[in-house]
Coordinates of C-alpha atoms and ligand atoms in Angstrom, one line a residue:
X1 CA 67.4 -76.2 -57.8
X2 CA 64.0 -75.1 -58.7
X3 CA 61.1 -77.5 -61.2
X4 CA 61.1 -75.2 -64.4
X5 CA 60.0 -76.9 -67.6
X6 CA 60.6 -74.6 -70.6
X7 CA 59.0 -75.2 -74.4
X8 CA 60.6 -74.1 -76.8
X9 CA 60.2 -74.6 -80.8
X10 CA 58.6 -72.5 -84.0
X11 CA 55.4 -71.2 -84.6
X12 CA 52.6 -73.9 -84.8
X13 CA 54.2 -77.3 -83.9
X14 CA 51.8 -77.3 -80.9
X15 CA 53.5 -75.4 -77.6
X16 CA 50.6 -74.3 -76.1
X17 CA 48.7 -77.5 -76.4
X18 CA 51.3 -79.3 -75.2
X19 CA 51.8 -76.4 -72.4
X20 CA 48.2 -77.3 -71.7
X21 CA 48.7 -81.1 -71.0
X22 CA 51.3 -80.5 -68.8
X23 CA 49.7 -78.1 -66.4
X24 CA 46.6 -79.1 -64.1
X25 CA 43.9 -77.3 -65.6
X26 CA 42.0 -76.8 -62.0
X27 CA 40.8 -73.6 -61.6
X28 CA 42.2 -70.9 -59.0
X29 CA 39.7 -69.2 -57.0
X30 CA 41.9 -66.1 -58.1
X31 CA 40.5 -66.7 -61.8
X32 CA 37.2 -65.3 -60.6
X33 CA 38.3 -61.7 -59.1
X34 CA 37.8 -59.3 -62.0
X35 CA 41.2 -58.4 -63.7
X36 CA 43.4 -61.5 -63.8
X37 CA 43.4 -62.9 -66.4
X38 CA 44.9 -66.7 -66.5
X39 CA 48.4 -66.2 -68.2
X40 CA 48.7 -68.4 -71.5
X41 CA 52.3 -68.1 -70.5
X42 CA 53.2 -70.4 -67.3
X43 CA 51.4 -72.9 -65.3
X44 CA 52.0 -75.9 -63.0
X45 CA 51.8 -79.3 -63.2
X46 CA 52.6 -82.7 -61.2
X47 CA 53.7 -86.0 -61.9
X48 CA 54.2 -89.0 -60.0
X49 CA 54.7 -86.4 -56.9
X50 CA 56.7 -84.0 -58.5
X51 CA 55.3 -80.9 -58.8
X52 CA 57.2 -78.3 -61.5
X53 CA 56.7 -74.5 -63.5
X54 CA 56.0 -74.6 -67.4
X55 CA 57.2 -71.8 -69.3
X56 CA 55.6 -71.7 -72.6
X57 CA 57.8 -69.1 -75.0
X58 CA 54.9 -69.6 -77.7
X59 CA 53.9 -66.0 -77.5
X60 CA 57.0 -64.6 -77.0
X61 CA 59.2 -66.2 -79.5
X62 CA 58.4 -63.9 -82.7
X63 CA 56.5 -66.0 -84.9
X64 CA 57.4 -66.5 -88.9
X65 CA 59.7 -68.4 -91.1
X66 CA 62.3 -66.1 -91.8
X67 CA 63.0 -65.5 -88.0
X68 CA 66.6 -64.6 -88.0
X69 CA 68.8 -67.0 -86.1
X70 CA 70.0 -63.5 -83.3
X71 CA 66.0 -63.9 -82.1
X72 CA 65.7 -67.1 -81.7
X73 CA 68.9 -67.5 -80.0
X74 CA 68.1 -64.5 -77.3
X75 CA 64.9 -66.5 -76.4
X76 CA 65.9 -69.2 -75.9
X77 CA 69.2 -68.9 -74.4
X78 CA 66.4 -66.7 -72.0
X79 CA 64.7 -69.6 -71.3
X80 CA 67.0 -72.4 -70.9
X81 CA 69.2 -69.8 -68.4
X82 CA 65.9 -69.6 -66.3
X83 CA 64.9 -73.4 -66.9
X84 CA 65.6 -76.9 -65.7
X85 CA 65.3 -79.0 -68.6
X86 CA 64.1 -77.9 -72.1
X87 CA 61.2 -79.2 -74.4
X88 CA 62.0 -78.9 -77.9
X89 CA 58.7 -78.7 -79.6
X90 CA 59.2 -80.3 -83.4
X91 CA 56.1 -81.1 -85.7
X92 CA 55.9 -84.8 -87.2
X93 CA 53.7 -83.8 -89.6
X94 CA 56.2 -81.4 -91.7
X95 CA 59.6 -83.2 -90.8
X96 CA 62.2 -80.7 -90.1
X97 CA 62.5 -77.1 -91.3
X98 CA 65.4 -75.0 -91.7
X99 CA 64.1 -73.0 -88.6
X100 CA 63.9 -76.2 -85.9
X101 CA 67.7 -76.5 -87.4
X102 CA 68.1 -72.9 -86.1
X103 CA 66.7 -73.6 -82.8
X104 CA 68.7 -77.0 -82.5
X105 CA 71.6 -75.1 -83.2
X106 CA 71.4 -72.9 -80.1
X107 CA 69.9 -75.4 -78.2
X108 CA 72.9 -78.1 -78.4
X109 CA 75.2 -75.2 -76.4
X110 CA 72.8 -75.7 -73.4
X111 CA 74.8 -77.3 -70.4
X112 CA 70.8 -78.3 -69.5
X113 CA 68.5 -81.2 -70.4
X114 CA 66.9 -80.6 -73.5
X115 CA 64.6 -83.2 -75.0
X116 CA 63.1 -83.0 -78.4
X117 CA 59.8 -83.9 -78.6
X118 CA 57.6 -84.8 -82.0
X119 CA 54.1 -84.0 -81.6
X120 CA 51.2 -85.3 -83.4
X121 CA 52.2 -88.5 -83.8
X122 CA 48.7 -89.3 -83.6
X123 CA 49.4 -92.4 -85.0
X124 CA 51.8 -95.2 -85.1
X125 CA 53.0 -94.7 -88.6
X126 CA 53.4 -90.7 -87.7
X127 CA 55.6 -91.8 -84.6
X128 CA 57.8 -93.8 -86.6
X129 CA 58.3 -90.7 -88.8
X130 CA 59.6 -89.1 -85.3
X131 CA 63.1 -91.2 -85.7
X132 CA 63.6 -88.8 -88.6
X133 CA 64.7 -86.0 -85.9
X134 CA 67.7 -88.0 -84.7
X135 CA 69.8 -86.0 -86.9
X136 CA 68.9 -82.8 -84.9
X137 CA 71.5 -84.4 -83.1
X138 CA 70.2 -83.8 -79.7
X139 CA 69.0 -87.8 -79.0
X140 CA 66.2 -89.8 -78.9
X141 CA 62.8 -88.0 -79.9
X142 CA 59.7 -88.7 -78.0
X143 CA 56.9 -89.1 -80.2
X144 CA 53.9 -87.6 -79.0
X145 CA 50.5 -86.5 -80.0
X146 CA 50.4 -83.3 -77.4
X147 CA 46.2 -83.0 -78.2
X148 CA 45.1 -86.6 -77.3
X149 CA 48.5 -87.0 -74.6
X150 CA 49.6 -89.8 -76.1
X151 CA 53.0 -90.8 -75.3
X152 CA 53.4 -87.9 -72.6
X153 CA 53.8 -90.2 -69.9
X154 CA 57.1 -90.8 -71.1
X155 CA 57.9 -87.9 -71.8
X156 CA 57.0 -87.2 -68.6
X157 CA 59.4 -89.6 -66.7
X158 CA 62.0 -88.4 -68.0
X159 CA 61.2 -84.8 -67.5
X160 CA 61.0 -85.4 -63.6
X161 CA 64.3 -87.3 -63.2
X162 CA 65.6 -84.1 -63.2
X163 CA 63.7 -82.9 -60.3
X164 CA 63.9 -83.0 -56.4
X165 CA 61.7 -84.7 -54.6
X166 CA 59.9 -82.8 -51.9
X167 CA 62.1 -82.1 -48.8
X168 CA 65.0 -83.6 -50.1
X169 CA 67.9 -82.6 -48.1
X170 CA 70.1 -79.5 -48.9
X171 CA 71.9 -77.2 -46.8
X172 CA 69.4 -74.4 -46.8
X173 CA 66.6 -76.6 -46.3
X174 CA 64.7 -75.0 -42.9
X175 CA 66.0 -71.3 -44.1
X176 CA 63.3 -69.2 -45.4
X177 CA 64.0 -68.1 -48.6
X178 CA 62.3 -64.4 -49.7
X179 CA 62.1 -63.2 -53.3
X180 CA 61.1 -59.3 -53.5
X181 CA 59.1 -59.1 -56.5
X182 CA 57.1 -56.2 -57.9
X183 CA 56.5 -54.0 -61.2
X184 CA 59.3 -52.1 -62.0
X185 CA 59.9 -49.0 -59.9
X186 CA 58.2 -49.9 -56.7
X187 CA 61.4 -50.2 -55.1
X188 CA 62.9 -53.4 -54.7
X189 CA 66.1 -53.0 -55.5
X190 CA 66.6 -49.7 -53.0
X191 CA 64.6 -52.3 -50.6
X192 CA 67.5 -54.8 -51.2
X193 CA 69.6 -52.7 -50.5
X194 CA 68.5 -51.1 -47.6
X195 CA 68.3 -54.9 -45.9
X196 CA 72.5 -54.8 -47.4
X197 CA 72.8 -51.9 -45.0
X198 CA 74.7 -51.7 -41.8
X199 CA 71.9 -54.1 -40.1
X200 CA 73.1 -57.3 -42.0
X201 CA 75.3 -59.3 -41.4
X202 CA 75.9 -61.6 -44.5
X203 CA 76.3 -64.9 -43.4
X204 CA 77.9 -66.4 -46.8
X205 CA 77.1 -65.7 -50.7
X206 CA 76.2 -68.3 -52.3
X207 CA 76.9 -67.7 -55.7
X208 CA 74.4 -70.0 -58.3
X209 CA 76.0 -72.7 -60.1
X210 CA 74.6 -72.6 -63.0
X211 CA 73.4 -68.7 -63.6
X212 CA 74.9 -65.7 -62.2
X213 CA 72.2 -64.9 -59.1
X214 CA 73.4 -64.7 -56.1
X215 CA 71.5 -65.9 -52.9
X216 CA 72.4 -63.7 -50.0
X217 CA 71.8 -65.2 -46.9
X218 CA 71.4 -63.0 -43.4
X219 CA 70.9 -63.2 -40.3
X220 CA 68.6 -60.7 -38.7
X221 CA 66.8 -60.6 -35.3
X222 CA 68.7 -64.4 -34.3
X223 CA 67.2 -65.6 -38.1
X224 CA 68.4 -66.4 -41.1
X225 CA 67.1 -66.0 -44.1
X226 CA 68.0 -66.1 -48.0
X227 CA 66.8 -63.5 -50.1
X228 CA 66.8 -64.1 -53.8
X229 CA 67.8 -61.6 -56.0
X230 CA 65.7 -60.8 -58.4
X231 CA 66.4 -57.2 -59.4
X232 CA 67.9 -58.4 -62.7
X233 CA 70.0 -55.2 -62.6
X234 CA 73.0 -57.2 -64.0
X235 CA 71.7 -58.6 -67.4
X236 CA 69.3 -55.7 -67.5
X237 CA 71.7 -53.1 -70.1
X238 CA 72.1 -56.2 -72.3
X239 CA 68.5 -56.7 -72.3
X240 CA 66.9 -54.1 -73.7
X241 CA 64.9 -55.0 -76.5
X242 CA 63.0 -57.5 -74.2
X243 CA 62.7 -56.3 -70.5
X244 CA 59.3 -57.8 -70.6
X245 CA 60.2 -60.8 -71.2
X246 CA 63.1 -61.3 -69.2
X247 CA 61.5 -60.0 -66.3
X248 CA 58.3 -62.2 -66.6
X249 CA 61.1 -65.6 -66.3
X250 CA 62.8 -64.2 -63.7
X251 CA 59.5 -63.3 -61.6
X252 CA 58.7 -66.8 -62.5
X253 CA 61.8 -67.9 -61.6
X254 CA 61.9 -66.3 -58.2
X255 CA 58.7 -67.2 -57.5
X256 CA 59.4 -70.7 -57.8
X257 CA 62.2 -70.7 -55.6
X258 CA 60.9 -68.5 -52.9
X259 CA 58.8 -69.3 -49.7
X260 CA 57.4 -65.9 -49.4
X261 CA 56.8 -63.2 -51.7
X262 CA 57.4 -59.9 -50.6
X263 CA 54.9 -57.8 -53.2
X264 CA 55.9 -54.5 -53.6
X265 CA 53.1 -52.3 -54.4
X266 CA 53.8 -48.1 -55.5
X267 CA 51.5 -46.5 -52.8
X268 CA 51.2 -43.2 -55.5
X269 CA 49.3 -46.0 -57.9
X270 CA 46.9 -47.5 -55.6
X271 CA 43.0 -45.7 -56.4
X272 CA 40.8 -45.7 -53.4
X273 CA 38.2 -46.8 -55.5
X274 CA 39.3 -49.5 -57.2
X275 CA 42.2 -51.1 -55.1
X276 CA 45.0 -52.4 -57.3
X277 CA 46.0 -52.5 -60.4
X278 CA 45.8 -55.6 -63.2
X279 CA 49.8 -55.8 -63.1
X280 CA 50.4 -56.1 -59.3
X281 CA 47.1 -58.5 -59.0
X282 CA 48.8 -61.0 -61.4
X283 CA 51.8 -61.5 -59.3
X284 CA 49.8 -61.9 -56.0
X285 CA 47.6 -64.1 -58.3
X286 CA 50.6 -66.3 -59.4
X287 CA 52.0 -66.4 -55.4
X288 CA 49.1 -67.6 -54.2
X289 CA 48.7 -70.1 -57.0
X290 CA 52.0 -71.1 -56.9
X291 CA 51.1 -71.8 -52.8
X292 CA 53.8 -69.4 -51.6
X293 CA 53.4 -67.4 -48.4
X294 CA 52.9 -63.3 -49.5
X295 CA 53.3 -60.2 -48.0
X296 CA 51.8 -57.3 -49.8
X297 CA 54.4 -54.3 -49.1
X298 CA 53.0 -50.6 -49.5
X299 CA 56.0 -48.6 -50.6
X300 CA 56.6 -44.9 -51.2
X301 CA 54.4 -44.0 -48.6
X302 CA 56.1 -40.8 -48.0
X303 CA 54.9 -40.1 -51.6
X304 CA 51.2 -39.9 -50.2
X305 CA 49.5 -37.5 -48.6
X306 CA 48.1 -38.7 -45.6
X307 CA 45.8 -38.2 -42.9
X308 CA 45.3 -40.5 -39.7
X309 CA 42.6 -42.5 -42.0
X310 CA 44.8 -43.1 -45.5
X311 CA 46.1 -46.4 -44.6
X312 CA 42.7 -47.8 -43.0
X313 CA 41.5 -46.5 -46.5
X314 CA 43.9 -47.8 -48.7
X315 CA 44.1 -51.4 -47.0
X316 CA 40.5 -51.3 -47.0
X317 CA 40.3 -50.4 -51.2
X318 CA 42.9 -53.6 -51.7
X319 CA 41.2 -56.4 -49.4
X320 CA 38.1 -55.0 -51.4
X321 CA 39.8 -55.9 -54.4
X322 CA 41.4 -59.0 -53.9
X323 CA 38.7 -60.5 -51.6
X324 CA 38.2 -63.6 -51.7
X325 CA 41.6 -63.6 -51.1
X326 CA 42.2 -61.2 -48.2
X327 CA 44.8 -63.4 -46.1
X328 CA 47.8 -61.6 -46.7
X329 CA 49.0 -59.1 -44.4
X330 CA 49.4 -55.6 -45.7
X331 CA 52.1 -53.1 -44.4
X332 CA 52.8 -49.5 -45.6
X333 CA 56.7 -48.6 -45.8
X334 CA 59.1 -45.7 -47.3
X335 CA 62.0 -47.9 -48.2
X336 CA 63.8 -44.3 -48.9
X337 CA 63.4 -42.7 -45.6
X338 CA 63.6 -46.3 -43.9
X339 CA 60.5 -46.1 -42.6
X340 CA 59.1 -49.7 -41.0
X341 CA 61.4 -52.0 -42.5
X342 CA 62.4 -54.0 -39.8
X343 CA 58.7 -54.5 -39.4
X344 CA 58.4 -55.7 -42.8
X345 CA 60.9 -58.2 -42.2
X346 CA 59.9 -59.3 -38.6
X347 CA 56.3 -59.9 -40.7
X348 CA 58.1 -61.5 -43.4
X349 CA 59.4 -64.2 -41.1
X350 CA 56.0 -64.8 -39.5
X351 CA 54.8 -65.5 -42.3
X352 CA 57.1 -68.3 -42.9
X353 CA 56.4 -69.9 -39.3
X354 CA 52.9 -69.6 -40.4
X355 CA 53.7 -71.4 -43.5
X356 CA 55.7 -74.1 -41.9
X357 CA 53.3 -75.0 -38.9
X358 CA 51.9 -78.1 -38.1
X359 CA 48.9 -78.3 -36.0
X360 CA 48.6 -81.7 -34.0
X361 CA 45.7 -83.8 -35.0
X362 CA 44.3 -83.4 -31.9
X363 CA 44.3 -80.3 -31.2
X364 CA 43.1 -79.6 -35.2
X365 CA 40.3 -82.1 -34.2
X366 CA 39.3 -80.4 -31.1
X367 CA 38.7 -77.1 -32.3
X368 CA 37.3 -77.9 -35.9
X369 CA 35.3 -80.3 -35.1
X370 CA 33.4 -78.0 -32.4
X371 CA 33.0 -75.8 -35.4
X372 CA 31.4 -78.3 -37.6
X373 CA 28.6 -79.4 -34.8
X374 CA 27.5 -75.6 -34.8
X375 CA 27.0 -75.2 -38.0
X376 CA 27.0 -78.5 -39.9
X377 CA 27.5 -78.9 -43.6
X378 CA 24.0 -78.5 -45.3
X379 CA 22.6 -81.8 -46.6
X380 CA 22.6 -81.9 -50.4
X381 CA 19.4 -83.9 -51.7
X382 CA 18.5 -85.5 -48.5
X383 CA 21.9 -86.4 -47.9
X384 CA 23.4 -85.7 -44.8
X385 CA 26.7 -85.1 -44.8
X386 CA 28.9 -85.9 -41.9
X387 CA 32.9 -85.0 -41.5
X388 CA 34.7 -86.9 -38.8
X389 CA 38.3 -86.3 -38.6
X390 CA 40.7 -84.1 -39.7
X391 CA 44.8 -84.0 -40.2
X392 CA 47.4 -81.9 -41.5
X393 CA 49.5 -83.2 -44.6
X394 CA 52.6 -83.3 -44.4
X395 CA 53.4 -80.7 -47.4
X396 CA 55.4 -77.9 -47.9
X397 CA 52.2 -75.3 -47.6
X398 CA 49.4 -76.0 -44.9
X399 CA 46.9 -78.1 -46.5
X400 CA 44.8 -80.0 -44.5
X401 CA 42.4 -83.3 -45.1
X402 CA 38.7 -83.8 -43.9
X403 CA 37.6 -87.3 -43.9
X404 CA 33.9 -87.5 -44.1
X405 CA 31.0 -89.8 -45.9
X406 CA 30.0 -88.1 -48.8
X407 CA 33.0 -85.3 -50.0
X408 CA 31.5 -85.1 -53.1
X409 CA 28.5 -82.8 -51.5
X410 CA 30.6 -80.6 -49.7
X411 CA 29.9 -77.4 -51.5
X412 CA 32.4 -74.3 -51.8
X413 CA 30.7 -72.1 -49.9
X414 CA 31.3 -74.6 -46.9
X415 CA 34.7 -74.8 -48.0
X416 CA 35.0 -71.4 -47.4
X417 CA 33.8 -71.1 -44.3
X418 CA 35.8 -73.9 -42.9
X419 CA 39.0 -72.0 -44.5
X420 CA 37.7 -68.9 -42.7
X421 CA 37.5 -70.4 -39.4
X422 CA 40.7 -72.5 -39.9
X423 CA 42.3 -69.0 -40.2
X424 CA 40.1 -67.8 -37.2
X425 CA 41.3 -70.3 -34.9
X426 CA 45.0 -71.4 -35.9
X427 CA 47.0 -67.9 -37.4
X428 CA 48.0 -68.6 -41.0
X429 CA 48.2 -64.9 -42.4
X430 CA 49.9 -64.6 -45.6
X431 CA 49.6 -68.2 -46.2
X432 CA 47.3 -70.4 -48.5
X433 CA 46.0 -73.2 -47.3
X434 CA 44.1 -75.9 -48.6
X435 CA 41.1 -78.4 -47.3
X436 CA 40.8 -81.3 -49.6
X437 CA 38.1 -83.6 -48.4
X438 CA 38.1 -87.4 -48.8
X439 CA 35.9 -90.3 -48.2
X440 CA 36.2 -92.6 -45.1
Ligands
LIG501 N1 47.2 -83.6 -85.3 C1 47.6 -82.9 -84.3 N2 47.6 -81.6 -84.2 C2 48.0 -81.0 -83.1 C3 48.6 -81.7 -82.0 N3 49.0 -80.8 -81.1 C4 48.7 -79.6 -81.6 N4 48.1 -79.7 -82.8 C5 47.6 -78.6 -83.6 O1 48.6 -77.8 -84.1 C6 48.2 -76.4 -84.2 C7 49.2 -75.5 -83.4 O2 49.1 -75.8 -82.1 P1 49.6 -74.8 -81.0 O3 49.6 -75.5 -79.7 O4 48.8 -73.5 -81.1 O5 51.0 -74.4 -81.5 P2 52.1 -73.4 -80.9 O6 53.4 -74.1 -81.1 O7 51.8 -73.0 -79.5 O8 52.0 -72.2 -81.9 P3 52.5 -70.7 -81.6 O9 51.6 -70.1 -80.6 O10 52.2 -70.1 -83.0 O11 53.9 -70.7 -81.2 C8 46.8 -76.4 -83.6 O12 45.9 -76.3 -84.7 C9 46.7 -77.7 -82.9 O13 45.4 -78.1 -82.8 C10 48.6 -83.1 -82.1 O14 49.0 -83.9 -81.2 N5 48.1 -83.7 -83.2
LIG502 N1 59.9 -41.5 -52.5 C1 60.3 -42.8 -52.5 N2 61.0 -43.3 -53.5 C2 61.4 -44.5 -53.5 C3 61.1 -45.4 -52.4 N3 61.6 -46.6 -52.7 C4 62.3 -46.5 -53.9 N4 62.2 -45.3 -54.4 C5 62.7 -44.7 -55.6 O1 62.0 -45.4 -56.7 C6 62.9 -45.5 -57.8 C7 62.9 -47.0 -58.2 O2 63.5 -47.8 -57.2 P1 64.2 -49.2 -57.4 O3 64.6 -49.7 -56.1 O4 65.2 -49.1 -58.5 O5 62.9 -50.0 -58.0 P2 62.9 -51.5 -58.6 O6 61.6 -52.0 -58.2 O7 64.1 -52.2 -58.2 O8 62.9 -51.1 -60.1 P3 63.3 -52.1 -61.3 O9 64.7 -52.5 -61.0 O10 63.1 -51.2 -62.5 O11 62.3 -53.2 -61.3 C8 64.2 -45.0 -57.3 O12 64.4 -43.7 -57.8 C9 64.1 -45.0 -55.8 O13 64.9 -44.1 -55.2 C10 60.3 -44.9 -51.3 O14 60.0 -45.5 -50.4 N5 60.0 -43.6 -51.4

């Protein structure tokens, strides 16, 4: 079970605005390295503690009247496949058209939750125009005006009945899960595969209830582990038309499900000079985002042509490139002549125990706080700052809390620095972590 909230509907009822309201608009640090650009197309949000993924098909869905009914329906049957509940944008404004009765036709076949919603019922009068849509025959509307947010709180509610709470418990809880993600090419499926090889030992499949992915779960080295499989190979003949598409929801989808995120990266496309490229920066961009631990994997190695200083090179070009986010370890592989798998995987799963550490207070205390009294946050207009305690949350990704008097001075290039020498002091490679700071 994974928080994916997808929003559906025609051209121009308002998806992306109401995509916007639904996603916290704080900025990544990853928005400010040169080539990511923040995708229009997914985000995430919380809600009275839940936290969930919103897929907005806006861009995708071809956009004009006479959409024939075989387009819509391979969108969205797309979407609702990959999502938890559906939002079925309709527009108050213009009543229904002969194209939402298109999309409410596909949309009554889905075994899923699928709530229509009228936006801009910017007024009362407009929402009681809303009860109009009844005879979409797919329940009660929720009137909303998606620009001002007016009447998402409800909508809202009802969205995150659907979804777990954090830690609630299922059998796999404690079992890190790995989704291999990647352009296509790079390798994952042959890497897949050469993890299937005579090493494993497959513990069980458990097959998905409600889509045809299967989690295989291993043991390797005493561990287990669930890789999700997100090779798509399956679907992938039927899918031709819109590869780009599907694969976007499915890296979206394993990403939401995963712990860490094995990136694999074509060694024969990284430029010593300029590190990455846009495609592969996005996905570490949307792991990190998204909180999940990451492990960049180099692949076709034995493509390159190497001397003793190539990987010291390379690694060097992508921290370069990535920087300020350089906490990921990096490790150079040839899945086709087997070359450092095992290590891959034996870093994978340190990863996770990085990810799923908890420092005692004390100990947290002892060491930061001995940081802070050498080099003190500056004052900020004759204010001096002072932080007195720390703690670890309790939350599924390390993220810390600093209780001092004024954390409203605390600038980011002290935030940094304390992040630096969190990861100095206590190991948390391939993990984000956070430092919020409060008042006390
Ligand atoms: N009055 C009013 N207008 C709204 C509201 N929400 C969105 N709009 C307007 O509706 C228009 C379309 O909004 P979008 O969010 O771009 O619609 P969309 O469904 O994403 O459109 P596509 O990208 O074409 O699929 C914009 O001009 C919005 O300003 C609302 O609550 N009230
Ligand atoms: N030389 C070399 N070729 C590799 C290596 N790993 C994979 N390949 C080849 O690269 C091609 C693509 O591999 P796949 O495993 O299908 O890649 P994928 O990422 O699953 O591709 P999509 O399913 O299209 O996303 C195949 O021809 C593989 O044999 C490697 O380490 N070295």
């Amino acid at each position: 079970m994974s928080n994916i909230v997808a929003i559906v509907g025609r051209p121009n009822v308002g998806k992306s605005t109401l995509f916007n309201r639904l996603i916290e608009q704080k900025k990544a640090i990853m928005d400010n390295v040169s080539g990511v650009t923040r995708d229009r197309h997914y985000g995430y949000g919380e809600w009275i503690g839940k936290y969930y993924t919103v897929i907005d098909t806006g861009g995708y869905v071809v956009g004009s009247e006479d959409t024939f009914e075989g387009a819509i329906r391979e969108q969205v049957e797309l979407a609702i496949e990959e999502a938890d509940v559906c939002l079925f944008v309709v527009d108050c404004t213009t009543g229904i058209t002969d194209l939402d009765k298109d999309f409410a036709k596909v949309l009554r076949k889905s075994k899923k939750p699928v709530y229509i919603v009228a936006n801009k019922a910017d007024t009362y009068e407009k929402g009681m125009d809303a009860v109009e849509f009844y005879e979409l025959g797919m329940g009660d509307p929720f009137a909303i005006a998606a620009e001002s947010g007016s009447g998402t709180g409800d909508l809202l509610d009802a969205v995150v009945s659907h979804f777990e709470e954090e830690g609630v418990e299922n059998p796999n809880a404690g079992i890190p899960k790995i989704a291999i993600l990647g352009k296509p090419n790079v390798g994952k499926s042959s890497f897949l595969n050469a993890l299937l090889g005579k090493e494993r030992s497959i513990v069980t499949d458990i097959a998905g209830t409600t889509r045809d992915a299967i989690d295989n779960h291993y043991n390797m080295f005493g561990k287990d582990f669930i890789i999700t499989d997100t090779a798509g190979i399956r679907r992938k003949a039927k899918m031709e038309d819109n590869i780009e598409y599907y694969s976007f929801l499915r890296t979206i989808k394993a990403m939401e499900e995963c712990d860490i995120a094995v990136i694999l990266i074509d060694a024969t496309t990284i430029d010593l000079q300029t590190g990455l490229q846009a495609q592969d920066m996005n996905i570490i961009s949307m792991a990190d985002r998204a909180k999940k631990g990451i492990v960049l994997m180099i692949n076709k190695w034995d493509l390159v042509e190497k001397d003793s200083m190539t990987s010291k090179r390379m690694e060097d070009a992508i921290r370069q490139r990535m920087a300020p986010l350089n906490y990921m370890p990096i490790i150079f592989t040839s899945v086709k002549e087997k070359q450092r798998i095992f290590q891959a995987v034996e870093m994978i799963l340190d990863v996770y125990e990085n990810k799923t550490k908890k420092i005692p207070t004390s100990k947290l205390n002892d060491v930061m706080l001995k940081v802070i009294e050498n080099y003190p946050p500056p004052a900020w207009k004759g204010k001096y700052i002072k932080i007195k305690y720390m703690t670890q949350l309790p939350t599924k990704s390390p993220s810390f809390v600093m209780f001092c008097n004024l954390p409203q001075y605390i600038r980011e290039s002290y935030e940094r620095y304390l992040e630096n020498q969190m990861r100095e002091h206590f190991d948390f490679t391939g993990v984000p972590i956070q430092i919020f700071f409060r008042q006390k």
